[in-house]
mmCIF file of C-alpha atoms in Angstrom:
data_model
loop_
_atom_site.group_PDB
_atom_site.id
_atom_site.type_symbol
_atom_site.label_atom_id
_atom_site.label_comp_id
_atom_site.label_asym_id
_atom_site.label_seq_id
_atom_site.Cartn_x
_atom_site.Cartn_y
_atom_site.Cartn_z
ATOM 1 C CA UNK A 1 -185.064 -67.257 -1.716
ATOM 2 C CA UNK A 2 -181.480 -65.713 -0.524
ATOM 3 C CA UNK A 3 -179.384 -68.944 0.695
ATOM 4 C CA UNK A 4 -175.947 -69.256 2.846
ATOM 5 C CA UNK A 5 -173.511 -72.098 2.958
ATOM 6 C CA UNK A 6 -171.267 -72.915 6.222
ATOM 7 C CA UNK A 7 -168.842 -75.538 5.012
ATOM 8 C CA UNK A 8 -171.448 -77.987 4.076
ATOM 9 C CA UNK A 9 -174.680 -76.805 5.413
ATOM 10 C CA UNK A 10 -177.166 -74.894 3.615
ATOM 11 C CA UNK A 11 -179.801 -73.576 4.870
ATOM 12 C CA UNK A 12 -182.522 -70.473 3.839
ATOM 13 C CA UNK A 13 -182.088 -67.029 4.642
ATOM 14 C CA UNK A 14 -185.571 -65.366 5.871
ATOM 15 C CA UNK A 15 -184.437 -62.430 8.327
ATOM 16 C CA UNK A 16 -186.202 -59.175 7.244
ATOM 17 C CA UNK A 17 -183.602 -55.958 6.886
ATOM 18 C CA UNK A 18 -182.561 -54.572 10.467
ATOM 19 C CA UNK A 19 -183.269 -50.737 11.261
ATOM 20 C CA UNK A 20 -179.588 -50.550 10.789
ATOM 21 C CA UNK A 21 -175.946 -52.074 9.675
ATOM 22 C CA UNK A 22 -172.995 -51.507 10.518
ATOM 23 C CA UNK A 23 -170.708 -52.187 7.753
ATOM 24 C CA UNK A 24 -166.704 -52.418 7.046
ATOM 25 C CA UNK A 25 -165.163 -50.835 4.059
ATOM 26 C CA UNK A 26 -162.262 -52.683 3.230
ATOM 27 C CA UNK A 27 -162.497 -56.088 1.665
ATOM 28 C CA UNK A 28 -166.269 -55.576 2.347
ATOM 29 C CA UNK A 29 -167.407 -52.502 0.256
ATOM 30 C CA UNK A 30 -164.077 -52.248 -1.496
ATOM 31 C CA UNK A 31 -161.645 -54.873 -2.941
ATOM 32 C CA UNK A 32 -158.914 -54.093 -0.984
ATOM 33 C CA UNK A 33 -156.239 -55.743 1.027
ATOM 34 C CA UNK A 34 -157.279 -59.710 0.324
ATOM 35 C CA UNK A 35 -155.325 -61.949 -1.371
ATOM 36 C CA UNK A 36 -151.809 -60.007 -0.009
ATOM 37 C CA UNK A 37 -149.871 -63.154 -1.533
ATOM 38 C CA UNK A 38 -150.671 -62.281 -4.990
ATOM 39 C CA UNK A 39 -149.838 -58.266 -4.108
ATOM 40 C CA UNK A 40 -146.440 -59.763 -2.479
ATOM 41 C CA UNK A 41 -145.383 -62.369 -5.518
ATOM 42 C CA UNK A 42 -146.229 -58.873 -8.163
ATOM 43 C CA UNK A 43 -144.439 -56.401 -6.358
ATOM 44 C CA UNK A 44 -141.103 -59.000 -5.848
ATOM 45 C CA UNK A 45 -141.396 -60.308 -9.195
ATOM 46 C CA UNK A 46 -140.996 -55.918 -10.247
ATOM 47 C CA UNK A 47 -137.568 -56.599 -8.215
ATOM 48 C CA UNK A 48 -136.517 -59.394 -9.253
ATOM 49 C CA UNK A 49 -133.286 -58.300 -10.724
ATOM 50 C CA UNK A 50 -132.357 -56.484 -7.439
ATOM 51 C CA UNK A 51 -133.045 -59.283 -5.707
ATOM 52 C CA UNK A 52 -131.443 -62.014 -7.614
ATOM 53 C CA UNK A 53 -130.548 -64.916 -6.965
ATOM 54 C CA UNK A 54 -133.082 -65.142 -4.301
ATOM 55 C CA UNK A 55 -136.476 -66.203 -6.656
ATOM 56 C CA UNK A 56 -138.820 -63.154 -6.548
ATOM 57 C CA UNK A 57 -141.015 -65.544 -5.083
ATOM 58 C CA UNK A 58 -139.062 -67.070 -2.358
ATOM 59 C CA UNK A 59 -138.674 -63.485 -1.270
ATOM 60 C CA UNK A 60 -142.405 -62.926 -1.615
ATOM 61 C CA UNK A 61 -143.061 -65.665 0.477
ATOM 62 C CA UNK A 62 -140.769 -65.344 3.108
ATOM 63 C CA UNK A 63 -142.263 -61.552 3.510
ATOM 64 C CA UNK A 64 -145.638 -62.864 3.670
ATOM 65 C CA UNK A 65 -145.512 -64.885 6.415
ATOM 66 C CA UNK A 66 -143.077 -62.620 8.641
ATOM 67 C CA UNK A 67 -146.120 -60.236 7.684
ATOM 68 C CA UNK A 68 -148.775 -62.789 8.948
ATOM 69 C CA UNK A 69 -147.024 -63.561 12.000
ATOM 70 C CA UNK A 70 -146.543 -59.419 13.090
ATOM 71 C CA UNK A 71 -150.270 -58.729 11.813
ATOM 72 C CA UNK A 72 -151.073 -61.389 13.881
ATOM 73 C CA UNK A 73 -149.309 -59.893 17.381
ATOM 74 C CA UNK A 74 -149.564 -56.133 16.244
ATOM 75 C CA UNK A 75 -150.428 -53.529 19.057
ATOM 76 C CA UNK A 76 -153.234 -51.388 17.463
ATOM 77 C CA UNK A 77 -151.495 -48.590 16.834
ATOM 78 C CA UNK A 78 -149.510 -49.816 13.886
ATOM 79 C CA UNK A 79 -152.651 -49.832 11.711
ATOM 80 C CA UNK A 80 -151.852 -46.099 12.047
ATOM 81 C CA UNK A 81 -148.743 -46.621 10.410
ATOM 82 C CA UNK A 82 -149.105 -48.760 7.823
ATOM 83 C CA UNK A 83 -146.504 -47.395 5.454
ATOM 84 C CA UNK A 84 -143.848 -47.809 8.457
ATOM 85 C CA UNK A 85 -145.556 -51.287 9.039
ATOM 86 C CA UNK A 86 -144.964 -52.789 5.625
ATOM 87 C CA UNK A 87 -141.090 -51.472 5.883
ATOM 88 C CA UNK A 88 -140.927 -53.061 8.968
ATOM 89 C CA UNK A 89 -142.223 -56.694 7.550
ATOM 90 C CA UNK A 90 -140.210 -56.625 4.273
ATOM 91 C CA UNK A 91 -137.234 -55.765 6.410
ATOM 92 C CA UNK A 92 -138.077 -58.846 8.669
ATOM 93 C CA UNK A 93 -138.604 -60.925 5.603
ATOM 94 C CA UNK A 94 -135.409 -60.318 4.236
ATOM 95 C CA UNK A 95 -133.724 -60.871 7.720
ATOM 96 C CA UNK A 96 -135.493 -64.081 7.940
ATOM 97 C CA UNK A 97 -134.106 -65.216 4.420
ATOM 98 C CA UNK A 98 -130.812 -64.072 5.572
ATOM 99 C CA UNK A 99 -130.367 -66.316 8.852
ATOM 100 C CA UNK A 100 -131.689 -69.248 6.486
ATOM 101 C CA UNK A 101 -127.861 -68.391 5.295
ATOM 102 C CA UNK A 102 -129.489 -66.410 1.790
ATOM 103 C CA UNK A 103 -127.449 -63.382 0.452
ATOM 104 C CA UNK A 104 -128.230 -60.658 2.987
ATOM 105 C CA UNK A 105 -130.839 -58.034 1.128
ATOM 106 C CA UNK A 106 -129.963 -54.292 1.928
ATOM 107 C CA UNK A 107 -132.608 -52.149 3.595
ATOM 108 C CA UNK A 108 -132.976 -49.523 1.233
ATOM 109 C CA UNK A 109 -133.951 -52.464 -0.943
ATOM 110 C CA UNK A 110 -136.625 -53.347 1.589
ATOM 111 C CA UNK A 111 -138.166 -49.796 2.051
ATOM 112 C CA UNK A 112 -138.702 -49.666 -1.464
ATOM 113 C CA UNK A 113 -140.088 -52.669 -1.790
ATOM 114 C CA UNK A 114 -142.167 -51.932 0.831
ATOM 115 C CA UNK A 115 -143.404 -48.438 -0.606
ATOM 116 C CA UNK A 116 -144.260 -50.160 -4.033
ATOM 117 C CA UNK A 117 -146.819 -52.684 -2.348
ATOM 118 C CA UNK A 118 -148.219 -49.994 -0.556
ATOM 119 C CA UNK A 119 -148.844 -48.045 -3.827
ATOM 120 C CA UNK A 120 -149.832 -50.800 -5.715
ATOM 121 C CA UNK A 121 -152.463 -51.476 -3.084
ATOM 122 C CA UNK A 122 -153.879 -47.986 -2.921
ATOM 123 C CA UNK A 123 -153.849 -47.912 -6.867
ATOM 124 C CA UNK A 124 -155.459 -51.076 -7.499
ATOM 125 C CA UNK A 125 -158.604 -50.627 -4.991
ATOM 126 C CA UNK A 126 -161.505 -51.203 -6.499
ATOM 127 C CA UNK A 127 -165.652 -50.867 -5.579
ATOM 128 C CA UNK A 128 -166.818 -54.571 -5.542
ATOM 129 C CA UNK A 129 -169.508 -55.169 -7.915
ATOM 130 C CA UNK A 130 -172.814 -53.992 -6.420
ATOM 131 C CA UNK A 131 -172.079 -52.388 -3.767
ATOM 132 C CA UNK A 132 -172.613 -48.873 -4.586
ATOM 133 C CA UNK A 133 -176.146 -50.248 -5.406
ATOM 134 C CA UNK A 134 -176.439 -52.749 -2.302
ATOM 135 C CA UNK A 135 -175.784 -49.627 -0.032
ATOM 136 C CA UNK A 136 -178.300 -47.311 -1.881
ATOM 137 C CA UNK A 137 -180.609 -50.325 -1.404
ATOM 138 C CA UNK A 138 -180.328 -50.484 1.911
ATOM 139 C CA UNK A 139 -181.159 -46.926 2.409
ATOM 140 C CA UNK A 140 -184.015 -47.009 0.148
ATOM 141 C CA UNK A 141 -185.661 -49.257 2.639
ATOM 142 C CA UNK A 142 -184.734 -47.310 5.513
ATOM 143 C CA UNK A 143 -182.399 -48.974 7.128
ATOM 144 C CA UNK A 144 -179.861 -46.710 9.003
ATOM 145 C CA UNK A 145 -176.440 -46.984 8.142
ATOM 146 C CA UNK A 146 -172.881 -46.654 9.682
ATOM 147 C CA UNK A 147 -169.901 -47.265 8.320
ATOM 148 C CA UNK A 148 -167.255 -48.449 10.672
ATOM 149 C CA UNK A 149 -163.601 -49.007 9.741
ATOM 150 C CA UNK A 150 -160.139 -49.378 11.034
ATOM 151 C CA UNK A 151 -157.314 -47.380 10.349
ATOM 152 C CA UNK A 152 -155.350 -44.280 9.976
ATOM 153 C CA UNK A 153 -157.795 -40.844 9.378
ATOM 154 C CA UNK A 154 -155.668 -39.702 6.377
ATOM 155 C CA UNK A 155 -155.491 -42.545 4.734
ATOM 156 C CA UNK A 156 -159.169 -43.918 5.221
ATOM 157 C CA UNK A 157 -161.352 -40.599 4.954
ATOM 158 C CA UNK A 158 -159.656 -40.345 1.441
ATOM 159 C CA UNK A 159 -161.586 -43.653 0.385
ATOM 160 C CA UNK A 160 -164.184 -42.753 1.642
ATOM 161 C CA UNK A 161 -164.468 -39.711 -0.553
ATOM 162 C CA UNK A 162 -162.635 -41.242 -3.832
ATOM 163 C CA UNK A 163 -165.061 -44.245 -4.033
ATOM 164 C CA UNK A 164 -167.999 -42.135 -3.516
ATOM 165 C CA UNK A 165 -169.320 -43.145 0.295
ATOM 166 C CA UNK A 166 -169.906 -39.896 2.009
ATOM 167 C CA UNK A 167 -173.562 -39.560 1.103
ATOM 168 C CA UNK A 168 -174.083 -43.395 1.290
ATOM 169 C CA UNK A 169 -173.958 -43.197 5.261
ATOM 170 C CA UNK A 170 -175.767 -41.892 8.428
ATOM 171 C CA UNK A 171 -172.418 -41.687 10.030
ATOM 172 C CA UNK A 172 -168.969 -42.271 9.117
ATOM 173 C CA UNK A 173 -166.962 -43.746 12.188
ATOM 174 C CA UNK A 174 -162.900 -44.061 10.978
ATOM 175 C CA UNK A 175 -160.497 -45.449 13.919
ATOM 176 C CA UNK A 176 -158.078 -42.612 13.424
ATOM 177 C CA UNK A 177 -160.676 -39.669 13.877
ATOM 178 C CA UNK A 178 -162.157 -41.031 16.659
ATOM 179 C CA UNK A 179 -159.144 -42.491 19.127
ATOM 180 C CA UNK A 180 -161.053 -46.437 18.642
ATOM 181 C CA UNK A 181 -161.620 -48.784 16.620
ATOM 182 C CA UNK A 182 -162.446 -52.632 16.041
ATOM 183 C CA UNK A 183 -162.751 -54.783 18.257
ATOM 184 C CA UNK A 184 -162.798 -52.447 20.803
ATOM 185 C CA UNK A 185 -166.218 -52.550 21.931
ATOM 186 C CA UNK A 186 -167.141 -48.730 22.252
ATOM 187 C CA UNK A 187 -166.659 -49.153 18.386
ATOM 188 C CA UNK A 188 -169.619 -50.487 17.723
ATOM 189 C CA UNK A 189 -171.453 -48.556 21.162
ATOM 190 C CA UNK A 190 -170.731 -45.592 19.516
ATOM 191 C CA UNK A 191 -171.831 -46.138 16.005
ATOM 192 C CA UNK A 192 -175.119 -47.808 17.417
ATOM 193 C CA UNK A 193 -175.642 -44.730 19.434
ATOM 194 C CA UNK A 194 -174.863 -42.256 16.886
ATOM 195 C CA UNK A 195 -177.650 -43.992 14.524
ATOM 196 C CA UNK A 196 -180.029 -44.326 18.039
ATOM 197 C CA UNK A 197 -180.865 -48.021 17.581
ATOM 198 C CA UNK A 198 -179.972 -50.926 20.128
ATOM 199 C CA UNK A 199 -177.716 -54.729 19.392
ATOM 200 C CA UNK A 200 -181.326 -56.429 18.701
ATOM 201 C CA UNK A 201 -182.140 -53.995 15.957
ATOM 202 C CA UNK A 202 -178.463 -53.933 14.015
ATOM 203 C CA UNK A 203 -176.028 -56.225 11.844
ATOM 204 C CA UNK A 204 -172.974 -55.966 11.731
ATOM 205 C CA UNK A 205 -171.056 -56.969 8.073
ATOM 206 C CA UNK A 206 -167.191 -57.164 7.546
ATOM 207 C CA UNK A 207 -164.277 -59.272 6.605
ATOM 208 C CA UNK A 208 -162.723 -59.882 9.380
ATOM 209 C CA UNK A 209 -163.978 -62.811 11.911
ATOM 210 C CA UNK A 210 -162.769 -60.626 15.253
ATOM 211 C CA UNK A 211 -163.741 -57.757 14.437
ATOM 212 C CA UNK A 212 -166.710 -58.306 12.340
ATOM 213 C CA UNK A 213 -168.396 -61.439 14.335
ATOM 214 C CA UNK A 214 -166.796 -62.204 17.393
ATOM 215 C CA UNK A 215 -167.158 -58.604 19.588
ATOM 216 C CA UNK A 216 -170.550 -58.217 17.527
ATOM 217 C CA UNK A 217 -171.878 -61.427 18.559
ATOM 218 C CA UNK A 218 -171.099 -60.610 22.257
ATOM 219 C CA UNK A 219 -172.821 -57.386 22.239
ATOM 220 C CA UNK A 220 -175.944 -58.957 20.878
ATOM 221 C CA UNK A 221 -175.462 -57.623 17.144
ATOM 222 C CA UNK A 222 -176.454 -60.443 14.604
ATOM 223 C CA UNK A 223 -173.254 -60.754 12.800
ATOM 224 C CA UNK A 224 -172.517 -61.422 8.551
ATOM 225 C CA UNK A 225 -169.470 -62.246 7.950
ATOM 226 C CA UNK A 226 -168.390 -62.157 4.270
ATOM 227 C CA UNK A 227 -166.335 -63.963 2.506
ATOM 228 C CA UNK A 228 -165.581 -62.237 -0.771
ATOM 229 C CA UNK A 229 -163.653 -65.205 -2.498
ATOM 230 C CA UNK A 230 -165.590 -68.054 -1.085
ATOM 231 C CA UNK A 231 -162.952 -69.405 1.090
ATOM 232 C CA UNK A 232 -164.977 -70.648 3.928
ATOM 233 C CA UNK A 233 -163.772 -70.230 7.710
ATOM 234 C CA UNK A 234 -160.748 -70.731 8.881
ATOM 235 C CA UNK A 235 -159.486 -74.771 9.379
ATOM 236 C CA UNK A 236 -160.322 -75.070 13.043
ATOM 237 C CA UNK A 237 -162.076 -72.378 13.423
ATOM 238 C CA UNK A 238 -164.433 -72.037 16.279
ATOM 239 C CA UNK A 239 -166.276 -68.927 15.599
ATOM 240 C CA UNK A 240 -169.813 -69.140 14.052
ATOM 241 C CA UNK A 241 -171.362 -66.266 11.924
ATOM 242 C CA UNK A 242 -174.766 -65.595 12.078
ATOM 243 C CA UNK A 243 -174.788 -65.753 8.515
ATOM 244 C CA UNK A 244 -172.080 -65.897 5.325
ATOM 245 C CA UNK A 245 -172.348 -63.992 2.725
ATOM 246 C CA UNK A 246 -170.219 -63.426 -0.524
ATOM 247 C CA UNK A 247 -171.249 -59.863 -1.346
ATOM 248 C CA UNK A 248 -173.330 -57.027 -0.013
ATOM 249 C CA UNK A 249 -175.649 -57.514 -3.003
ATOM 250 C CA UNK A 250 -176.911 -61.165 -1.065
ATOM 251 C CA UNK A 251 -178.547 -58.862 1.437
ATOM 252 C CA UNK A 252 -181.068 -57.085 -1.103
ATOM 253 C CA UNK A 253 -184.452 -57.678 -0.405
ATOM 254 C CA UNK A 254 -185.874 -59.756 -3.983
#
C-alpha cells in the first residue's frame, strides 16, 4: 500500500485516481530549477578567475540570496523575462558584495554570469525517472490530464516538445500563451473547464506550495504537493498538503 510522510506522521494512502490532474512541469515532471545553490556555486566556480579574490562561492552565495529575496517580491511578469531576471539578480549580488566594502564586480561580468546559469539550466534539464511512464499511466486509466505551468510561451512550449509531452496531455495550458498563470485562480478554472470536470473530481500536483496547494486547496482541488528531494515543508510552515509525494510514479495504481 502507497504511504506519505508529513514531518513525522505516516499514514496510508487509499484515494482512488481522480477523473483528472492537473500537473506542473518544472521540478515536477522535469528536474529543473531545484537546488539553484548548487547551479549558482558551478557557474561562479567557471568564473572564478574573473572574479578573484572574491571566493567563487562567496559570490555564489551572495547572488543566491539577493535572488531569493527578488523571487520572493517579483511582480509576475518577470517570469516572462527570465533571462533579464537572472542579469538583474547577479547584478544585485555583486552590488550587495560591493557595499559589504568587496572589490566592485563590473556588469558585463554579471550579464555573463548571468547568461551561463541560464544555459546551464536549460542544458542540464532532465525527465525525472518515471515520469514519462507515470503520465502514460495515468492516461491508461482514464484519467484526464492538463498540464499547467508558469512562464514565458517561447521558452516553455519548447519543453514541452523536447521532452516529449505534447501527446501526454488533454490540454496544454502555458502562462505566456494564455495571459495567466499560477496562482491566479482562472489558472486552474480554465484548465478544469477545458478537461470538463469540477474541484471534487481533480488533483492538482506541483512543486511549489502557493501555487500547487494553497489556491488549489481553496478552490476545492485535493492538492499533492511533491517534494522531489525529500526536504519536507518549509520550517514554520503553515500550509498542509493533502498529500506528499516524492515522484509522480507514487501515484500509480499497484
Amino acid at each position: 500500500m502507497a504511504m506519505t510522510t508529513t514531518n513525522s506522521i505516516v499514514r496510508p494512502i487509499v484515494k482512488p485516481l481522480p477523473r483528472a490532474m492537473l500537473i506542473d512541469m518544472d521540478d515536477t515532471i522535469l528536474s529543473a530549477y531545484g537546488r539553484p545553490e548548487i547551479a549558482w556555486n558551478t557557474i561562479a566556480e567557471e568564473f572564478a578567475e574573473e572574479l578573484a579574490p572574491l571566493p567563487p562561492a562567496q559570490v555564489a552565495t551572495a547572488v543566491l540570496a539577493y535572488a531569493r529575496n527578488f523571487w520572493a517580491n517579483a511582480e509576475a511578469a518577470w517570469r516572462m523575462k527570465l533571462g533579464e531576471a537572472r542579469r538583474l539578480t547577479v547584478r544585485g549580488g555583486f552590488a550587495a558584495l560591493a557595499a559589504q566594502g568587496h572589490r566592485a564586480l563590473p556588469d558585463d561580468l554579471a550579464d555573463r554570469l548571468a547568461d551561463r546559469f541560464t544555459r546551464y539550466r536549460e542544458e542540464a534539464i532532465f525527465v525525472f525517472p518515471g515520469a514519462h511512464d507515470a503520465i502514460d499511466a495515468f492516461k491508461a486509466h482514464g484519467v484526464k490530464l492538463a498540464l499547467v505551468t508558469n512562464g514565458a510561451a517561447d521558452m516553455q512550449r519548447a519543453k514541452v516538445e523536447r521532452f516529449e509531452l505534447t501527446h501526454r496531455f488533454d490540454h496544454i495550458q502555458i502562462e505566456g500563451e494564455h495571459g495567466f498563470g499560477k496562482p491566479e485562480e482562472r489558472a486552474y478554472l480554465h484548465a478544469m473547464e477545458a478537461l470538463g470536470v469540477t474541484a471534487a473530481e481533480t488533483w492538482m500536483i506541483g512543486d511549489n506550495l502557493e501555487w500547487e496547494v494553497v489556491t488549489p486547496q481553496r478552490l476545492g482541488i485535493y492538492a499533492i504537493w511533491l517534494d522531489a528531494h525529500g526536504e519536507g515543508l518549509p520550517e514554520g510552515s503553515t500550509v498542509k498538503p493533502d498529500r506528499i509525494i516524492r515522484s509522480l510514479t507514487e501515484l500509480v495504481p499497484g
